[in-house]
């Protein structure tokens, strides 16, 4: 064991530092919690140094925090493996932080699971290709976690859903209860570790990325910490959360996708119109920070990468939030991808994005606006840079407004002829029966891929659930949202 520790004691229990009462705006929760954890001594130990081709990999054991609001959660001490991938020719001042998964506290008879979202080879490839130090923090969140009111060990969405319920039972005394809050703190503490360990590079700015709930955490880490100056969230197409959930529910004929089950089992669907859920969204929904003292945080460069056939989210959710986001932004819809398949797109998305951020190059814009003209839907398209390839992707479901990859829906592409700098005029043909989804994909000279938003043509929303094909292609019956 290499000797380097600051200090060796486990994290002390955290007392929430900000006044908590009915008058405090919950959009200050993240800033308050960051103040709390950053006031604690930084507690980590180096465990290894490995030389890879062109890379030095340093690994640390980090204790990020003690998290157990109202003593409701065990274990309360969060421990992570933080791996630094440092290129020999690393650029100074900025690093990339990856919120990674893992299972540190497995169930009985099981073994701990190392991260699967971003594998070591991928992390090293990103570092080499971008000349950027990459920091991977594992076990975001720590899991399995047991909540005192039911004692059943939980992971991933089951744990998020339970934390939401406990928050909504007492919103003004459990501000740190939503699981994404300590998850964000894991990122902040890994950033502080990197600042201390990478002094020769003068690292004080960070691009942050993650997948699924770790992508949601990416947004919240941005809100709470000024050091984050760009983000790349993958597969969390859920900003403007209440409206996005409504779009999901109506798209499935007043039902929920099977992937929503952890939240359904927790009864979250029954709370969507409650005051407590509204308070939860003041913390959780990134768009809730518009118009607050934190709104400028949303203006940093953002590369939002979503899956066309996501098990959770319907492909036109971005229409509820993308145009509202300030500042530099780009969207990518990955064709023929499920929620978990988005891992395939991480390397070829992050490399050109991080390069552009590192070299101060603007993100490419794909501006599209559908208009109805003489009974036709015309998509007027313009790009800020000339792409090397332009494709129109489409998928049709004759039976349902359902584009899940698990349900056998596949997109096909058609090349679009490029006419210099002039806007393109594309005719979007509605289906004879059912629903059809369209989006435009532009690939630029540096490999950056950006798409338009997705547009769905068809006869409004269905009144019946989609056919149940089996496996993941099923739905859950809708229930009253006013409970």
CSV table of C-alpha atoms in Angstrom, one decimal, residues 92-409:
chain,number,residue,atom,x,y,z
A,92,UNK,CA,-3.3,22.0,-18.3
A,93,UNK,CA,-6.2,23.6,-16.3
A,94,UNK,CA,-9.1,21.3,-17.2
A,95,UNK,CA,-9.9,17.6,-16.6
A,96,UNK,CA,-12.8,15.2,-17.4
A,97,UNK,CA,-14.7,13.6,-14.6
A,98,UNK,CA,-16.7,10.5,-15.2
A,99,UNK,CA,-19.4,9.4,-12.7
A,100,UNK,CA,-19.1,5.6,-12.8
A,101,UNK,CA,-21.3,2.9,-11.5
A,102,UNK,CA,-20.4,-0.2,-9.3
A,103,UNK,CA,-21.7,-2.2,-6.4
A,104,UNK,CA,-19.6,-1.8,-3.3
A,105,UNK,CA,-22.0,-3.4,-0.8
A,106,UNK,CA,-23.4,-6.5,-2.6
A,107,UNK,CA,-26.2,-8.7,-1.4
A,108,UNK,CA,-25.7,-11.8,0.5
A,109,UNK,CA,-23.8,-14.4,-1.4
A,110,UNK,CA,-22.8,-11.9,-4.1
A,111,UNK,CA,-19.4,-10.2,-4.8
A,112,UNK,CA,-18.7,-6.5,-5.3
A,113,UNK,CA,-19.1,-5.3,-8.9
A,114,UNK,CA,-16.6,-3.0,-10.5
A,115,UNK,CA,-17.8,-0.2,-12.8
A,116,UNK,CA,-19.4,-1.2,-16.1
A,117,UNK,CA,-20.6,2.2,-17.6
A,118,UNK,CA,-17.1,3.3,-18.5
A,119,UNK,CA,-14.4,0.5,-18.7
A,120,UNK,CA,-10.7,1.2,-18.1
A,121,UNK,CA,-9.8,0.9,-21.7
A,122,UNK,CA,-12.4,3.4,-22.7
A,123,UNK,CA,-11.2,5.9,-20.1
A,124,UNK,CA,-7.6,5.5,-21.2
A,125,UNK,CA,-8.6,6.0,-24.8
A,126,UNK,CA,-10.5,9.2,-24.0
A,127,UNK,CA,-7.5,10.5,-22.1
A,128,UNK,CA,-5.0,9.7,-24.9
A,129,UNK,CA,-7.2,11.0,-27.7
A,130,UNK,CA,-8.1,14.3,-26.0
A,131,UNK,CA,-4.8,14.9,-24.1
A,132,UNK,CA,-7.0,15.4,-21.1
A,133,UNK,CA,-6.6,14.0,-17.6
A,134,UNK,CA,-9.6,11.8,-16.9
A,135,UNK,CA,-11.0,11.1,-13.4
A,136,UNK,CA,-13.3,8.1,-13.0
A,137,UNK,CA,-15.1,8.0,-9.6
A,138,UNK,CA,-16.8,4.6,-9.0
A,139,UNK,CA,-19.8,3.6,-6.9
A,140,UNK,CA,-22.0,6.6,-7.7
A,141,UNK,CA,-24.1,5.9,-5.8
A,142,UNK,CA,-22.7,3.6,-3.1
A,143,UNK,CA,-25.0,0.6,-3.1
A,144,UNK,CA,-26.7,-1.5,-1.9
A,145,UNK,CA,-28.3,0.9,0.6
A,146,UNK,CA,-30.8,-0.1,3.3
A,147,UNK,CA,-33.5,2.5,4.3
A,148,UNK,CA,-34.5,2.2,7.9
A,149,UNK,CA,-38.3,2.2,7.3
A,150,UNK,CA,-38.2,-1.0,5.2
A,151,UNK,CA,-34.7,-2.4,5.6
A,152,UNK,CA,-34.6,-3.9,2.1
A,153,UNK,CA,-31.2,-3.4,0.4
A,154,UNK,CA,-31.7,-1.3,-2.8
A,155,UNK,CA,-29.7,-0.2,-5.8
A,156,UNK,CA,-30.0,2.1,-8.7
A,157,UNK,CA,-33.5,3.3,-9.5
A,158,UNK,CA,-35.0,1.4,-6.5
A,159,UNK,CA,-32.8,3.4,-4.3
A,160,UNK,CA,-33.5,6.7,-6.0
A,161,UNK,CA,-37.3,6.1,-5.8
A,162,UNK,CA,-37.1,5.2,-2.1
A,163,UNK,CA,-35.1,8.4,-1.4
A,164,UNK,CA,-37.7,10.4,-3.2
A,165,UNK,CA,-40.5,9.0,-1.0
A,166,UNK,CA,-38.6,9.8,2.2
A,167,UNK,CA,-37.9,13.3,1.0
A,168,UNK,CA,-41.6,13.9,0.2
A,169,UNK,CA,-42.6,12.8,3.6
A,170,UNK,CA,-40.8,15.8,5.1
A,171,UNK,CA,-39.5,18.1,2.3
A,172,UNK,CA,-38.3,21.0,4.5
A,173,UNK,CA,-36.3,18.8,6.9
A,174,UNK,CA,-34.8,16.3,4.4
A,175,UNK,CA,-33.3,18.6,1.8
A,176,UNK,CA,-30.3,16.2,1.2
A,177,UNK,CA,-32.5,13.1,1.1
A,178,UNK,CA,-32.9,12.7,-2.7
A,179,UNK,CA,-30.1,10.2,-3.7
A,180,UNK,CA,-28.9,12.4,-6.5
A,181,UNK,CA,-27.7,15.0,-3.9
A,182,UNK,CA,-25.0,12.8,-2.3
A,183,UNK,CA,-24.2,11.4,-5.8
A,184,UNK,CA,-23.4,14.9,-6.9
A,185,UNK,CA,-21.2,15.3,-3.8
A,186,UNK,CA,-19.2,12.2,-4.9
A,187,UNK,CA,-18.3,14.1,-8.0
A,188,UNK,CA,-17.4,17.3,-6.1
A,189,UNK,CA,-15.1,15.4,-3.8
A,190,UNK,CA,-13.4,13.6,-6.7
A,191,UNK,CA,-12.8,17.0,-8.3
A,192,UNK,CA,-11.2,18.2,-5.1
A,193,UNK,CA,-8.9,15.2,-5.0
A,194,UNK,CA,-7.9,15.8,-8.6
A,195,UNK,CA,-7.1,19.4,-7.9
A,196,UNK,CA,-4.8,18.3,-5.1
A,197,UNK,CA,-3.1,15.5,-7.0
A,198,UNK,CA,-2.7,17.3,-10.3
A,199,UNK,CA,-1.1,20.5,-9.1
A,200,UNK,CA,1.5,20.3,-11.9
A,201,UNK,CA,-1.4,20.7,-14.4
A,202,UNK,CA,-3.2,23.4,-12.5
A,203,UNK,CA,-6.5,21.7,-12.8
A,204,UNK,CA,-9.4,23.8,-11.5
A,205,UNK,CA,-12.0,23.3,-14.3
A,206,UNK,CA,-13.9,20.2,-15.1
A,207,UNK,CA,-16.1,18.6,-17.8
A,208,UNK,CA,-18.4,16.1,-16.2
A,209,UNK,CA,-20.2,13.1,-17.7
A,210,UNK,CA,-22.2,10.1,-16.8
A,211,UNK,CA,-24.9,7.7,-18.0
A,212,UNK,CA,-28.5,7.5,-16.8
A,213,UNK,CA,-28.9,8.4,-13.2
A,214,UNK,CA,-25.3,9.4,-13.2
A,215,UNK,CA,-26.1,11.7,-16.1
A,216,UNK,CA,-28.9,13.2,-14.0
A,217,UNK,CA,-26.2,13.7,-11.3
A,218,UNK,CA,-24.0,15.4,-13.9
A,219,UNK,CA,-26.7,18.2,-14.2
A,220,UNK,CA,-26.9,18.6,-10.4
A,221,UNK,CA,-23.1,18.6,-10.0
A,222,UNK,CA,-23.0,21.5,-12.5
A,223,UNK,CA,-25.6,23.4,-10.5
A,224,UNK,CA,-23.8,23.1,-7.2
A,225,UNK,CA,-20.2,23.7,-8.2
A,226,UNK,CA,-18.7,26.5,-10.2
A,227,UNK,CA,-15.7,24.4,-11.2
A,228,UNK,CA,-17.8,22.5,-13.7
A,229,UNK,CA,-17.6,24.3,-17.0
A,230,UNK,CA,-19.1,21.8,-19.4
A,231,UNK,CA,-21.2,18.6,-19.2
A,232,UNK,CA,-22.1,15.6,-21.4
A,233,UNK,CA,-25.0,13.7,-19.9
A,234,UNK,CA,-26.0,10.4,-21.6
A,235,UNK,CA,-29.4,8.8,-21.6
A,236,UNK,CA,-31.3,11.1,-19.2
A,237,UNK,CA,-33.9,12.6,-21.4
A,238,UNK,CA,-35.9,14.0,-18.5
A,239,UNK,CA,-35.4,17.7,-18.0
A,240,UNK,CA,-38.7,19.5,-17.5
A,241,UNK,CA,-39.4,16.4,-15.5
A,242,UNK,CA,-43.1,16.7,-14.8
A,243,UNK,CA,-43.9,17.5,-18.5
A,244,UNK,CA,-41.6,14.8,-19.7
A,245,UNK,CA,-43.3,12.2,-17.5
A,246,UNK,CA,-46.7,13.4,-18.8
A,247,UNK,CA,-45.4,12.9,-22.4
A,248,UNK,CA,-44.3,9.4,-21.5
A,249,UNK,CA,-47.6,8.5,-19.8
A,250,UNK,CA,-49.7,9.8,-22.7
A,251,UNK,CA,-47.5,8.2,-25.3
A,252,UNK,CA,-48.2,4.8,-23.9
A,253,UNK,CA,-52.0,5.4,-23.8
A,254,UNK,CA,-52.2,6.4,-20.1
A,255,UNK,CA,-49.6,3.8,-19.1
A,256,UNK,CA,-46.0,3.6,-18.0
A,257,UNK,CA,-43.1,1.8,-19.6
A,258,UNK,CA,-41.9,-1.3,-17.8
A,259,UNK,CA,-38.6,0.4,-17.0
A,260,UNK,CA,-40.5,2.8,-14.8
A,261,UNK,CA,-41.3,-0.1,-12.4
A,262,UNK,CA,-39.0,1.0,-9.5
A,263,UNK,CA,-40.8,4.3,-9.3
A,264,UNK,CA,-44.2,2.7,-9.9
A,265,UNK,CA,-43.6,0.2,-7.1
A,266,UNK,CA,-42.7,3.1,-4.8
A,267,UNK,CA,-45.9,4.9,-5.8
A,268,UNK,CA,-44.1,7.9,-7.3
A,269,UNK,CA,-46.7,8.0,-10.1
A,270,UNK,CA,-49.4,8.7,-7.6
A,271,UNK,CA,-47.6,11.8,-6.3
A,272,UNK,CA,-46.9,13.6,-9.6
A,273,UNK,CA,-49.5,16.3,-8.9
A,274,UNK,CA,-48.8,16.7,-5.2
A,275,UNK,CA,-47.1,19.7,-3.6
A,276,UNK,CA,-44.4,17.4,-2.3
A,277,UNK,CA,-43.4,16.2,-5.8
A,278,UNK,CA,-43.3,19.9,-6.9
A,279,UNK,CA,-40.9,20.6,-4.0
A,280,UNK,CA,-38.8,17.5,-5.0
A,281,UNK,CA,-38.5,18.9,-8.5
A,282,UNK,CA,-37.2,22.2,-7.2
A,283,UNK,CA,-34.0,20.1,-6.4
A,284,UNK,CA,-34.1,17.4,-9.0
A,285,UNK,CA,-35.3,19.1,-12.3
A,286,UNK,CA,-32.4,21.1,-13.9
A,287,UNK,CA,-34.9,23.4,-15.5
A,288,UNK,CA,-36.2,24.5,-12.1
A,289,UNK,CA,-33.0,26.5,-11.7
A,290,UNK,CA,-33.9,28.9,-14.5
A,291,UNK,CA,-34.8,32.2,-13.0
A,292,UNK,CA,-33.0,31.5,-9.8
A,293,UNK,CA,-29.5,32.7,-8.6
A,294,UNK,CA,-28.2,29.5,-10.1
A,295,UNK,CA,-29.6,29.9,-13.6
A,296,UNK,CA,-26.2,31.0,-15.1
A,297,UNK,CA,-24.9,27.5,-14.4
A,298,UNK,CA,-27.1,26.1,-17.1
A,299,UNK,CA,-25.4,28.3,-19.7
A,300,UNK,CA,-22.1,26.2,-19.8
A,301,UNK,CA,-21.5,24.1,-22.9
A,302,UNK,CA,-23.8,21.0,-22.9
A,303,UNK,CA,-23.7,17.9,-25.1
A,304,UNK,CA,-26.9,15.9,-24.5
A,305,UNK,CA,-26.7,12.4,-25.8
A,306,UNK,CA,-29.9,10.3,-25.8
A,307,UNK,CA,-31.1,6.9,-27.1
A,308,UNK,CA,-33.6,6.7,-29.9
A,309,UNK,CA,-35.2,3.5,-28.4
A,310,UNK,CA,-34.8,4.3,-24.7
A,311,UNK,CA,-36.6,1.9,-22.3
A,312,UNK,CA,-37.6,4.9,-20.2
A,313,UNK,CA,-37.9,8.0,-22.3
A,314,UNK,CA,-39.9,8.7,-25.4
A,315,UNK,CA,-37.8,10.2,-28.2
A,316,UNK,CA,-39.5,13.6,-28.4
A,317,UNK,CA,-39.0,14.6,-24.8
A,318,UNK,CA,-36.4,17.1,-25.8
A,319,UNK,CA,-39.1,19.3,-27.2
A,320,UNK,CA,-40.1,20.1,-23.6
A,321,UNK,CA,-36.7,21.5,-22.6
A,322,UNK,CA,-34.0,21.8,-25.2
A,323,UNK,CA,-35.0,25.2,-26.6
A,324,UNK,CA,-35.3,26.6,-23.0
A,325,UNK,CA,-31.7,25.8,-22.1
A,326,UNK,CA,-29.4,28.9,-22.3
A,327,UNK,CA,-25.9,29.0,-23.7
A,328,UNK,CA,-24.0,26.6,-26.0
A,329,UNK,CA,-25.7,23.3,-26.5
A,330,UNK,CA,-25.8,20.3,-28.8
A,331,UNK,CA,-28.1,17.3,-29.0
A,332,UNK,CA,-27.4,13.8,-30.2
A,333,UNK,CA,-30.0,11.1,-30.7
A,334,UNK,CA,-28.2,7.8,-31.1
A,335,UNK,CA,-30.2,5.7,-33.6
A,336,UNK,CA,-31.2,2.1,-32.8
A,337,UNK,CA,-30.0,2.3,-29.2
A,338,UNK,CA,-31.7,1.2,-26.0
A,339,UNK,CA,-31.1,2.8,-22.6
A,340,UNK,CA,-28.1,0.6,-21.8
A,341,UNK,CA,-26.8,0.5,-25.4
A,342,UNK,CA,-25.9,4.2,-25.0
A,343,UNK,CA,-22.5,2.9,-23.7
A,344,UNK,CA,-21.6,2.3,-27.3
A,345,UNK,CA,-21.7,6.0,-28.0
A,346,UNK,CA,-19.6,7.3,-25.1
A,347,UNK,CA,-16.2,7.2,-26.7
A,348,UNK,CA,-17.1,8.7,-30.1
A,349,UNK,CA,-19.2,11.4,-28.4
A,350,UNK,CA,-16.9,12.5,-25.7
A,351,UNK,CA,-13.6,12.6,-27.7
A,352,UNK,CA,-14.8,15.4,-30.1
A,353,UNK,CA,-16.7,17.2,-27.4
A,354,UNK,CA,-13.8,17.4,-25.0
A,355,UNK,CA,-11.5,18.4,-27.8
A,356,UNK,CA,-13.7,21.3,-28.7
A,357,UNK,CA,-14.0,22.4,-25.1
A,358,UNK,CA,-10.2,22.1,-24.5
A,359,UNK,CA,-9.5,24.2,-27.6
A,360,UNK,CA,-12.3,26.7,-27.3
A,361,UNK,CA,-14.1,25.7,-30.4
A,362,UNK,CA,-17.8,26.3,-30.6
A,363,UNK,CA,-20.2,23.4,-30.6
A,364,UNK,CA,-21.9,22.8,-34.0
A,365,UNK,CA,-25.5,23.8,-34.2
A,366,UNK,CA,-28.3,21.8,-36.0
A,367,UNK,CA,-31.3,24.1,-36.1
A,368,UNK,CA,-34.5,22.6,-37.3
A,369,UNK,CA,-38.1,23.9,-37.3
A,370,UNK,CA,-41.1,21.9,-38.6
A,371,UNK,CA,-43.8,23.9,-40.2
A,372,UNK,CA,-47.2,22.9,-41.7
A,373,UNK,CA,-47.6,24.1,-45.3
A,374,UNK,CA,-50.4,23.1,-47.6
A,375,UNK,CA,-51.1,20.0,-45.7
A,376,UNK,CA,-47.4,19.0,-45.6
A,377,UNK,CA,-44.9,19.0,-42.7
A,378,UNK,CA,-41.8,20.7,-43.9
A,379,UNK,CA,-38.6,20.6,-41.8
A,380,UNK,CA,-36.5,23.7,-42.4
A,381,UNK,CA,-32.9,22.8,-41.5
A,382,UNK,CA,-29.7,24.8,-41.1
A,383,UNK,CA,-26.3,23.8,-39.6
A,384,UNK,CA,-23.7,26.2,-38.2
A,385,UNK,CA,-20.9,24.3,-39.9
A,386,UNK,CA,-20.9,22.3,-43.1
A,387,UNK,CA,-21.2,18.6,-42.2
A,388,UNK,CA,-19.4,15.9,-44.0
A,389,UNK,CA,-22.5,13.8,-43.8
A,390,UNK,CA,-26.2,14.5,-43.3
A,391,UNK,CA,-28.8,11.8,-42.7
A,392,UNK,CA,-32.5,11.7,-42.2
A,393,UNK,CA,-33.5,8.9,-39.7
A,394,UNK,CA,-37.0,7.6,-39.5
A,395,UNK,CA,-38.9,4.8,-37.7
A,396,UNK,CA,-42.5,3.8,-38.0
A,397,UNK,CA,-44.8,2.0,-35.5
A,398,UNK,CA,-48.2,1.3,-37.1
A,399,UNK,CA,-49.7,0.2,-33.8
A,400,UNK,CA,-48.5,2.5,-31.1
A,401,UNK,CA,-46.7,5.7,-30.2
A,402,UNK,CA,-43.9,3.5,-29.0
A,403,UNK,CA,-40.3,3.6,-30.3
A,404,UNK,CA,-38.6,1.4,-27.8
A,405,UNK,CA,-35.7,-0.7,-29.2
A,406,UNK,CA,-37.0,-3.5,-27.0
A,407,UNK,CA,-40.2,-3.5,-29.0
A,408,UNK,CA,-38.5,-4.2,-32.3
A,409,UNK,CA,-38.6,-0.6,-33.6
